[in-house]
Amino acid sequence: MGTNSQSTAILETEEDVPAPAQLKDDTAGSFVSVRGLKENWQKWSHEHQEYQRNNPFSNTTRPSVVVPQRGQDDYGRPLQGSMTEQRGKDAHTHISREVQELCEVIRDIGEPKEVDGKVAVKFGKLFERYVTISNKLVGVLLRARKQKLVDFEGEMLWQGKDDDVVITLLQ
């Protein structure tokens, strides 16, 4: 057995792999060397090991990057420059546009109040107009209220039940 393991160990070095040993690659129609296959596999293996070192869900290793702790500025935020951060920025831009569009629709169909002159509209009227624009009216209204752009009574608005609730444009 000692001779077999020694001969295998000797053949595992790159210098001992015969260069002319080639395999026919049917998909590309060209020849691929064993050495090239081995190098590609080792490259992939190394990249995967590096990825797993930074993977917080990996059972084998702990992440080598400093993970923000609760209370720090970066806690709960995606890594700078990541695709997740970019998707979040894109979503924020999209929602901001929808909130601005909602405010414009309220200005267009709303009527000024006698008391303070702010524009107001009933939810039922807004729903009928806005349903052709977007099916996310209540979510956009909640977002606009969080940004202190509109105000209305209650936590949630329901079609039919809350048609008479007045929505006031604050800005």
mmCIF file with all atom_site columns, C-alpha atoms in Angstrom:
data_model
loop_
_atom_site.group_PDB
_atom_site.id
_atom_site.type_symbol
_atom_site.label_atom_id
_atom_site.label_alt_id
_atom_site.label_comp_id
_atom_site.label_asym_id
_atom_site.label_entity_id
_atom_site.label_seq_id
_atom_site.pdbx_PDB_ins_code
_atom_site.Cartn_x
_atom_site.Cartn_y
_atom_site.Cartn_z
_atom_site.occupancy
_atom_site.B_iso_or_equiv
_atom_site.pdbx_formal_charge
_atom_site.auth_seq_id
_atom_site.auth_comp_id
_atom_site.auth_asym_id
_atom_site.auth_atom_id
_atom_site.pdbx_PDB_model_num
ATOM 1   C CA . MET A 1 1   ? 0.000   0.000  0.000   1.00 0.00 ? 1   MET A CA 1
ATOM 2   C CA . GLY A 1 2   ? 2.882   2.322  0.657   1.00 0.00 ? 2   GLY A CA 1
ATOM 3   C CA . THR A 1 3   ? 3.951   2.235  -2.941  1.00 0.00 ? 3   THR A CA 1
ATOM 4   C CA . ASN A 1 4   ? 0.474   3.088  -4.264  1.00 0.00 ? 4   ASN A CA 1
ATOM 5   C CA . SER A 1 5   ? 0.065   6.107  -1.996  1.00 0.00 ? 5   SER A CA 1
ATOM 6   C CA . GLN A 1 6   ? 3.561   7.274  -2.847  1.00 0.00 ? 6   GLN A CA 1
ATOM 7   C CA . SER A 1 7   ? 2.968   6.964  -6.559  1.00 0.00 ? 7   SER A CA 1
ATOM 8   C CA . THR A 1 8   ? -0.333  8.844  -6.277  1.00 0.00 ? 8   THR A CA 1
ATOM 9   C CA . ALA A 1 9   ? 1.312   11.607 -4.295  1.00 0.00 ? 9   ALA A CA 1
ATOM 10  C CA . ILE A 1 10  ? 4.018   11.879 -6.925  1.00 0.00 ? 10  ILE A CA 1
ATOM 11  C CA . LEU A 1 11  ? 1.485   12.159 -9.768  1.00 0.00 ? 11  LEU A CA 1
ATOM 12  C CA . GLU A 1 12  ? -0.488  14.879 -7.978  1.00 0.00 ? 12  GLU A CA 1
ATOM 13  C CA . THR A 1 13  ? 2.132   17.555 -8.569  1.00 0.00 ? 13  THR A CA 1
ATOM 14  C CA . GLU A 1 14  ? 1.574   19.744 -11.608 1.00 0.00 ? 14  GLU A CA 1
ATOM 15  C CA . GLU A 1 15  ? 4.950   18.958 -13.125 1.00 0.00 ? 15  GLU A CA 1
ATOM 16  C CA . ASP A 1 16  ? 4.139   15.242 -13.273 1.00 0.00 ? 16  ASP A CA 1
ATOM 17  C CA . VAL A 1 17  ? 0.828   15.657 -15.084 1.00 0.00 ? 17  VAL A CA 1
ATOM 18  C CA . PRO A 1 18  ? 1.556   14.805 -18.679 1.00 0.00 ? 18  PRO A CA 1
ATOM 19  C CA . ALA A 1 19  ? 0.876   17.805 -20.921 1.00 0.00 ? 19  ALA A CA 1
ATOM 20  C CA . PRO A 1 20  ? -0.217  15.851 -24.014 1.00 0.00 ? 20  PRO A CA 1
ATOM 21  C CA . ALA A 1 21  ? -3.066  14.152 -22.084 1.00 0.00 ? 21  ALA A CA 1
ATOM 22  C CA . GLN A 1 22  ? -6.081  15.846 -23.521 1.00 0.00 ? 22  GLN A CA 1
ATOM 23  C CA . LEU A 1 23  ? -9.801  15.203 -23.450 1.00 0.00 ? 23  LEU A CA 1
ATOM 24  C CA . LYS A 1 24  ? -12.222 15.942 -26.220 1.00 0.00 ? 24  LYS A CA 1
ATOM 25  C CA . ASP A 1 25  ? -14.747 18.577 -25.096 1.00 0.00 ? 25  ASP A CA 1
ATOM 26  C CA . ASP A 1 26  ? -17.919 17.746 -27.051 1.00 0.00 ? 26  ASP A CA 1
ATOM 27  C CA . THR A 1 27  ? -19.716 20.999 -26.224 1.00 0.00 ? 27  THR A CA 1
ATOM 28  C CA . ALA A 1 28  ? -17.055 23.332 -27.573 1.00 0.00 ? 28  ALA A CA 1
ATOM 29  C CA . GLY A 1 29  ? -15.554 21.009 -30.160 1.00 0.00 ? 29  GLY A CA 1
ATOM 30  C CA . SER A 1 30  ? -12.039 21.718 -28.888 1.00 0.00 ? 30  SER A CA 1
ATOM 31  C CA . PHE A 1 31  ? -9.505  19.928 -26.735 1.00 0.00 ? 31  PHE A CA 1
ATOM 32  C CA . VAL A 1 32  ? -9.234  20.639 -23.005 1.00 0.00 ? 32  VAL A CA 1
ATOM 33  C CA . SER A 1 33  ? -6.122  19.658 -21.085 1.00 0.00 ? 33  SER A CA 1
ATOM 34  C CA . VAL A 1 34  ? -6.303  17.875 -17.757 1.00 0.00 ? 34  VAL A CA 1
ATOM 35  C CA . ARG A 1 35  ? -4.039  20.551 -16.318 1.00 0.00 ? 35  ARG A CA 1
ATOM 36  C CA . GLY A 1 36  ? -6.538  23.248 -17.412 1.00 0.00 ? 36  GLY A CA 1
ATOM 37  C CA . LEU A 1 37  ? -9.433  21.387 -15.846 1.00 0.00 ? 37  LEU A CA 1
ATOM 38  C CA . LYS A 1 38  ? -7.480  20.988 -12.624 1.00 0.00 ? 38  LYS A CA 1
ATOM 39  C CA . GLU A 1 39  ? -6.545  24.693 -12.532 1.00 0.00 ? 39  GLU A CA 1
ATOM 40  C CA . ASN A 1 40  ? -10.138 25.762 -13.154 1.00 0.00 ? 40  ASN A CA 1
ATOM 41  C CA . TRP A 1 41  ? -11.388 23.475 -10.394 1.00 0.00 ? 41  TRP A CA 1
ATOM 42  C CA . GLN A 1 42  ? -8.772  24.738 -7.929  1.00 0.00 ? 42  GLN A CA 1
ATOM 43  C CA . LYS A 1 43  ? -9.613  28.358 -8.797  1.00 0.00 ? 43  LYS A CA 1
ATOM 44  C CA . TRP A 1 44  ? -13.317 27.719 -8.198  1.00 0.00 ? 44  TRP A CA 1
ATOM 45  C CA . SER A 1 45  ? -12.545 25.886 -4.946  1.00 0.00 ? 45  SER A CA 1
ATOM 46  C CA . HIS A 1 46  ? -10.397 28.758 -3.666  1.00 0.00 ? 46  HIS A CA 1
ATOM 47  C CA . GLU A 1 47  ? -13.056 31.363 -4.557  1.00 0.00 ? 47  GLU A CA 1
ATOM 48  C CA . HIS A 1 48  ? -15.742 29.289 -2.833  1.00 0.00 ? 48  HIS A CA 1
ATOM 49  C CA . GLN A 1 49  ? -13.638 28.963 0.326   1.00 0.00 ? 49  GLN A CA 1
ATOM 50  C CA . GLU A 1 50  ? -13.121 32.740 0.400   1.00 0.00 ? 50  GLU A CA 1
ATOM 51  C CA . TYR A 1 51  ? -16.853 33.265 -0.076  1.00 0.00 ? 51  TYR A CA 1
ATOM 52  C CA . GLN A 1 52  ? -17.644 30.858 2.779   1.00 0.00 ? 52  GLN A CA 1
ATOM 53  C CA . ARG A 1 53  ? -15.230 32.730 5.092   1.00 0.00 ? 53  ARG A CA 1
ATOM 54  C CA . ASN A 1 54  ? -17.340 35.855 4.655   1.00 0.00 ? 54  ASN A CA 1
ATOM 55  C CA . ASN A 1 55  ? -20.678 34.027 4.712   1.00 0.00 ? 55  ASN A CA 1
ATOM 56  C CA . PRO A 1 56  ? -22.329 34.678 8.095   1.00 0.00 ? 56  PRO A CA 1
ATOM 57  C CA . PHE A 1 57  ? -24.527 31.580 7.647   1.00 0.00 ? 57  PHE A CA 1
ATOM 58  C CA . SER A 1 58  ? -21.625 29.159 7.141   1.00 0.00 ? 58  SER A CA 1
ATOM 59  C CA . ASN A 1 59  ? -21.247 26.544 9.882   1.00 0.00 ? 59  ASN A CA 1
ATOM 60  C CA . THR A 1 60  ? -17.578 25.884 9.270   1.00 0.00 ? 60  THR A CA 1
ATOM 61  C CA . THR A 1 61  ? -16.003 29.311 9.675   1.00 0.00 ? 61  THR A CA 1
ATOM 62  C CA . ARG A 1 62  ? -16.716 32.618 11.293  1.00 0.00 ? 62  ARG A CA 1
ATOM 63  C CA . PRO A 1 63  ? -16.810 35.708 9.117   1.00 0.00 ? 63  PRO A CA 1
ATOM 64  C CA . SER A 1 64  ? -13.478 37.495 8.892   1.00 0.00 ? 64  SER A CA 1
ATOM 65  C CA . VAL A 1 65  ? -15.181 40.846 8.297   1.00 0.00 ? 65  VAL A CA 1
ATOM 66  C CA . VAL A 1 66  ? -16.246 42.973 11.216  1.00 0.00 ? 66  VAL A CA 1
ATOM 67  C CA . VAL A 1 67  ? -19.983 42.570 11.669  1.00 0.00 ? 67  VAL A CA 1
ATOM 68  C CA . PRO A 1 68  ? -21.698 45.736 12.944  1.00 0.00 ? 68  PRO A CA 1
ATOM 69  C CA . GLN A 1 69  ? -23.253 45.364 16.364  1.00 0.00 ? 69  GLN A CA 1
ATOM 70  C CA . ARG A 1 70  ? -26.618 46.694 17.498  1.00 0.00 ? 70  ARG A CA 1
ATOM 71  C CA . GLY A 1 71  ? -26.485 50.440 18.006  1.00 0.00 ? 71  GLY A CA 1
ATOM 72  C CA . GLN A 1 72  ? -23.786 51.109 15.396  1.00 0.00 ? 72  GLN A CA 1
ATOM 73  C CA . ASP A 1 73  ? -24.535 53.213 12.310  1.00 0.00 ? 73  ASP A CA 1
ATOM 74  C CA . ASP A 1 74  ? -24.106 50.324 9.841   1.00 0.00 ? 74  ASP A CA 1
ATOM 75  C CA . TYR A 1 75  ? -26.212 47.835 11.834  1.00 0.00 ? 75  TYR A CA 1
ATOM 76  C CA . GLY A 1 76  ? -29.062 46.439 9.736   1.00 0.00 ? 76  GLY A CA 1
ATOM 77  C CA . ARG A 1 77  ? -27.777 48.013 6.526   1.00 0.00 ? 77  ARG A CA 1
ATOM 78  C CA . PRO A 1 78  ? -26.342 46.246 3.478   1.00 0.00 ? 78  PRO A CA 1
ATOM 79  C CA . LEU A 1 79  ? -22.640 46.359 2.704   1.00 0.00 ? 79  LEU A CA 1
ATOM 80  C CA . GLN A 1 80  ? -21.470 49.510 0.939   1.00 0.00 ? 80  GLN A CA 1
ATOM 81  C CA . GLY A 1 81  ? -21.399 49.038 -2.830  1.00 0.00 ? 81  GLY A CA 1
ATOM 82  C CA . SER A 1 82  ? -23.349 45.775 -2.798  1.00 0.00 ? 82  SER A CA 1
ATOM 83  C CA . MET A 1 83  ? -26.215 44.917 -5.124  1.00 0.00 ? 83  MET A CA 1
ATOM 84  C CA . THR A 1 84  ? -28.535 44.847 -2.107  1.00 0.00 ? 84  THR A CA 1
ATOM 85  C CA . GLU A 1 85  ? -27.657 48.447 -1.313  1.00 0.00 ? 85  GLU A CA 1
ATOM 86  C CA . GLN A 1 86  ? -28.309 49.442 -4.936  1.00 0.00 ? 86  GLN A CA 1
ATOM 87  C CA . ARG A 1 87  ? -31.700 47.683 -4.990  1.00 0.00 ? 87  ARG A CA 1
ATOM 88  C CA . GLY A 1 88  ? -32.639 49.496 -1.781  1.00 0.00 ? 88  GLY A CA 1
ATOM 89  C CA . LYS A 1 89  ? -31.706 52.856 -3.272  1.00 0.00 ? 89  LYS A CA 1
ATOM 90  C CA . ASP A 1 90  ? -33.693 52.077 -6.425  1.00 0.00 ? 90  ASP A CA 1
ATOM 91  C CA . ALA A 1 91  ? -36.739 51.064 -4.361  1.00 0.00 ? 91  ALA A CA 1
ATOM 92  C CA . HIS A 1 92  ? -36.487 54.241 -2.275  1.00 0.00 ? 92  HIS A CA 1
ATOM 93  C CA . THR A 1 93  ? -36.385 56.358 -5.443  1.00 0.00 ? 93  THR A CA 1
ATOM 94  C CA . HIS A 1 94  ? -39.389 54.532 -6.897  1.00 0.00 ? 94  HIS A CA 1
ATOM 95  C CA . ILE A 1 95  ? -41.487 54.918 -3.729  1.00 0.00 ? 95  ILE A CA 1
ATOM 96  C CA . SER A 1 96  ? -40.550 58.601 -3.437  1.00 0.00 ? 96  SER A CA 1
ATOM 97  C CA . ARG A 1 97  ? -41.821 59.155 -6.982  1.00 0.00 ? 97  ARG A CA 1
ATOM 98  C CA . GLU A 1 98  ? -45.097 57.397 -6.125  1.00 0.00 ? 98  GLU A CA 1
ATOM 99  C CA . VAL A 1 99  ? -45.545 59.547 -2.988  1.00 0.00 ? 99  VAL A CA 1
ATOM 100 C CA . GLN A 1 100 ? -44.957 62.721 -5.009  1.00 0.00 ? 100 GLN A CA 1
ATOM 101 C CA . GLU A 1 101 ? -47.427 61.531 -7.655  1.00 0.00 ? 101 GLU A CA 1
ATOM 102 C CA . LEU A 1 102 ? -50.021 60.864 -4.933  1.00 0.00 ? 102 LEU A CA 1
ATOM 103 C CA . CYS A 1 103 ? -49.561 64.392 -3.574  1.00 0.00 ? 103 CYS A CA 1
ATOM 104 C CA . GLU A 1 104 ? -50.077 65.807 -7.080  1.00 0.00 ? 104 GLU A CA 1
ATOM 105 C CA . VAL A 1 105 ? -53.281 63.785 -7.521  1.00 0.00 ? 105 VAL A CA 1
ATOM 106 C CA . ILE A 1 106 ? -54.574 65.074 -4.150  1.00 0.00 ? 106 ILE A CA 1
ATOM 107 C CA . ARG A 1 107 ? -53.779 68.657 -5.251  1.00 0.00 ? 107 ARG A CA 1
ATOM 108 C CA . ASP A 1 108 ? -55.628 68.099 -8.540  1.00 0.00 ? 108 ASP A CA 1
ATOM 109 C CA . ILE A 1 109 ? -58.839 66.546 -7.211  1.00 0.00 ? 109 ILE A CA 1
ATOM 110 C CA . GLY A 1 110 ? -58.861 67.964 -3.669  1.00 0.00 ? 110 GLY A CA 1
ATOM 111 C CA . GLU A 1 111 ? -60.582 71.101 -2.440  1.00 0.00 ? 111 GLU A CA 1
ATOM 112 C CA . PRO A 1 112 ? -59.161 73.709 -0.034  1.00 0.00 ? 112 PRO A CA 1
ATOM 113 C CA . LYS A 1 113 ? -60.540 73.640 3.519   1.00 0.00 ? 113 LYS A CA 1
ATOM 114 C CA . GLU A 1 114 ? -62.235 76.765 4.814   1.00 0.00 ? 114 GLU A CA 1
ATOM 115 C CA . VAL A 1 115 ? -60.407 76.587 8.155   1.00 0.00 ? 115 VAL A CA 1
ATOM 116 C CA . ASP A 1 116 ? -56.753 76.536 7.137   1.00 0.00 ? 116 ASP A CA 1
ATOM 117 C CA . GLY A 1 117 ? -56.782 76.476 3.329   1.00 0.00 ? 117 GLY A CA 1
ATOM 118 C CA . LYS A 1 118 ? -55.036 73.069 3.107   1.00 0.00 ? 118 LYS A CA 1
ATOM 119 C CA . VAL A 1 119 ? -56.140 70.784 0.294   1.00 0.00 ? 119 VAL A CA 1
ATOM 120 C CA . ALA A 1 120 ? -58.276 67.816 1.363   1.00 0.00 ? 120 ALA A CA 1
ATOM 121 C CA . VAL A 1 121 ? -60.055 64.952 -0.391  1.00 0.00 ? 121 VAL A CA 1
ATOM 122 C CA . LYS A 1 122 ? -62.214 62.033 0.764   1.00 0.00 ? 122 LYS A CA 1
ATOM 123 C CA . PHE A 1 123 ? -60.664 58.581 0.563   1.00 0.00 ? 123 PHE A CA 1
ATOM 124 C CA . GLY A 1 124 ? -63.453 57.223 -1.664  1.00 0.00 ? 124 GLY A CA 1
ATOM 125 C CA . LYS A 1 125 ? -62.934 59.925 -4.283  1.00 0.00 ? 125 LYS A CA 1
ATOM 126 C CA . LEU A 1 126 ? -59.156 59.498 -4.141  1.00 0.00 ? 126 LEU A CA 1
ATOM 127 C CA . PHE A 1 127 ? -59.490 55.725 -4.430  1.00 0.00 ? 127 PHE A CA 1
ATOM 128 C CA . GLU A 1 128 ? -61.673 55.968 -7.539  1.00 0.00 ? 128 GLU A CA 1
ATOM 129 C CA . ARG A 1 129 ? -59.164 58.288 -9.237  1.00 0.00 ? 129 ARG A CA 1
ATOM 130 C CA . TYR A 1 130 ? -55.954 56.653 -8.047  1.00 0.00 ? 130 TYR A CA 1
ATOM 131 C CA . VAL A 1 131 ? -56.942 53.036 -8.785  1.00 0.00 ? 131 VAL A CA 1
ATOM 132 C CA . THR A 1 132 ? -56.196 53.643 -12.470 1.00 0.00 ? 132 THR A CA 1
ATOM 133 C CA . ILE A 1 133 ? -52.699 54.880 -11.559 1.00 0.00 ? 133 ILE A CA 1
ATOM 134 C CA . SER A 1 134 ? -51.610 52.302 -8.981  1.00 0.00 ? 134 SER A CA 1
ATOM 135 C CA . ASN A 1 135 ? -53.037 49.466 -6.908  1.00 0.00 ? 135 ASN A CA 1
ATOM 136 C CA . LYS A 1 136 ? -50.942 50.440 -3.862  1.00 0.00 ? 136 LYS A CA 1
ATOM 137 C CA . LEU A 1 137 ? -52.863 53.513 -2.724  1.00 0.00 ? 137 LEU A CA 1
ATOM 138 C CA . VAL A 1 138 ? -53.126 52.625 0.970   1.00 0.00 ? 138 VAL A CA 1
ATOM 139 C CA . GLY A 1 139 ? -49.434 51.713 1.217   1.00 0.00 ? 139 GLY A CA 1
ATOM 140 C CA . VAL A 1 140 ? -48.385 54.934 -0.485  1.00 0.00 ? 140 VAL A CA 1
ATOM 141 C CA . LEU A 1 141 ? -50.745 56.913 1.786   1.00 0.00 ? 141 LEU A CA 1
ATOM 142 C CA . LEU A 1 142 ? -49.163 55.322 4.867   1.00 0.00 ? 142 LEU A CA 1
ATOM 143 C CA . ARG A 1 143 ? -45.695 56.155 3.540   1.00 0.00 ? 143 ARG A CA 1
ATOM 144 C CA . ALA A 1 144 ? -46.747 59.752 2.805   1.00 0.00 ? 144 ALA A CA 1
ATOM 145 C CA . ARG A 1 145 ? -48.172 60.082 6.329   1.00 0.00 ? 145 ARG A CA 1
ATOM 146 C CA . LYS A 1 146 ? -44.909 58.754 7.781   1.00 0.00 ? 146 LYS A CA 1
ATOM 147 C CA . GLN A 1 147 ? -43.089 61.485 5.824   1.00 0.00 ? 147 GLN A CA 1
ATOM 148 C CA . LYS A 1 148 ? -45.622 64.011 7.214   1.00 0.00 ? 148 LYS A CA 1
ATOM 149 C CA . LEU A 1 149 ? -46.931 64.939 3.760   1.00 0.00 ? 149 LEU A CA 1
ATOM 150 C CA . VAL A 1 150 ? -50.562 63.908 4.406   1.00 0.00 ? 150 VAL A CA 1
ATOM 151 C CA . ASP A 1 151 ? -52.744 63.292 7.438   1.00 0.00 ? 151 ASP A CA 1
ATOM 152 C CA . PHE A 1 152 ? -55.886 61.237 8.024   1.00 0.00 ? 152 PHE A CA 1
ATOM 153 C CA . GLU A 1 153 ? -57.756 59.579 10.884  1.00 0.00 ? 153 GLU A CA 1
ATOM 154 C CA . GLY A 1 154 ? -57.139 55.933 11.778  1.00 0.00 ? 154 GLY A CA 1
ATOM 155 C CA . GLU A 1 155 ? -54.322 53.512 11.192  1.00 0.00 ? 155 GLU A CA 1
ATOM 156 C CA . MET A 1 156 ? -55.586 51.819 8.024   1.00 0.00 ? 156 MET A CA 1
ATOM 157 C CA . LEU A 1 157 ? -58.055 52.790 5.326   1.00 0.00 ? 157 LEU A CA 1
ATOM 158 C CA . TRP A 1 158 ? -60.466 50.280 3.799   1.00 0.00 ? 158 TRP A CA 1
ATOM 159 C CA . GLN A 1 159 ? -62.379 50.718 0.553   1.00 0.00 ? 159 GLN A CA 1
ATOM 160 C CA . GLY A 1 160 ? -66.094 51.137 1.208   1.00 0.00 ? 160 GLY A CA 1
ATOM 161 C CA . LYS A 1 161 ? -65.831 51.383 4.989   1.00 0.00 ? 161 LYS A CA 1
ATOM 162 C CA . ASP A 1 162 ? -63.571 54.455 5.048   1.00 0.00 ? 162 ASP A CA 1
ATOM 163 C CA . ASP A 1 163 ? -64.762 56.248 1.897   1.00 0.00 ? 163 ASP A CA 1
ATOM 164 C CA . ASP A 1 164 ? -65.732 59.348 3.931   1.00 0.00 ? 164 ASP A CA 1
ATOM 165 C CA . VAL A 1 165 ? -62.381 59.697 5.736   1.00 0.00 ? 165 VAL A CA 1
ATOM 166 C CA . VAL A 1 166 ? -60.788 63.047 4.840   1.00 0.00 ? 166 VAL A CA 1
ATOM 167 C CA . ILE A 1 167 ? -57.162 63.004 3.701   1.00 0.00 ? 167 ILE A CA 1
ATOM 168 C CA . THR A 1 168 ? -55.427 66.354 4.145   1.00 0.00 ? 168 THR A CA 1
ATOM 169 C CA . LEU A 1 169 ? -52.358 67.395 2.183   1.00 0.00 ? 169 LEU A CA 1
ATOM 170 C CA . LEU A 1 170 ? -49.984 69.021 4.682   1.00 0.00 ? 170 LEU A CA 1
ATOM 171 C CA . GLN A 1 171 ? -47.467 70.509 2.207   1.00 0.00 ? 171 GLN A CA 1
#
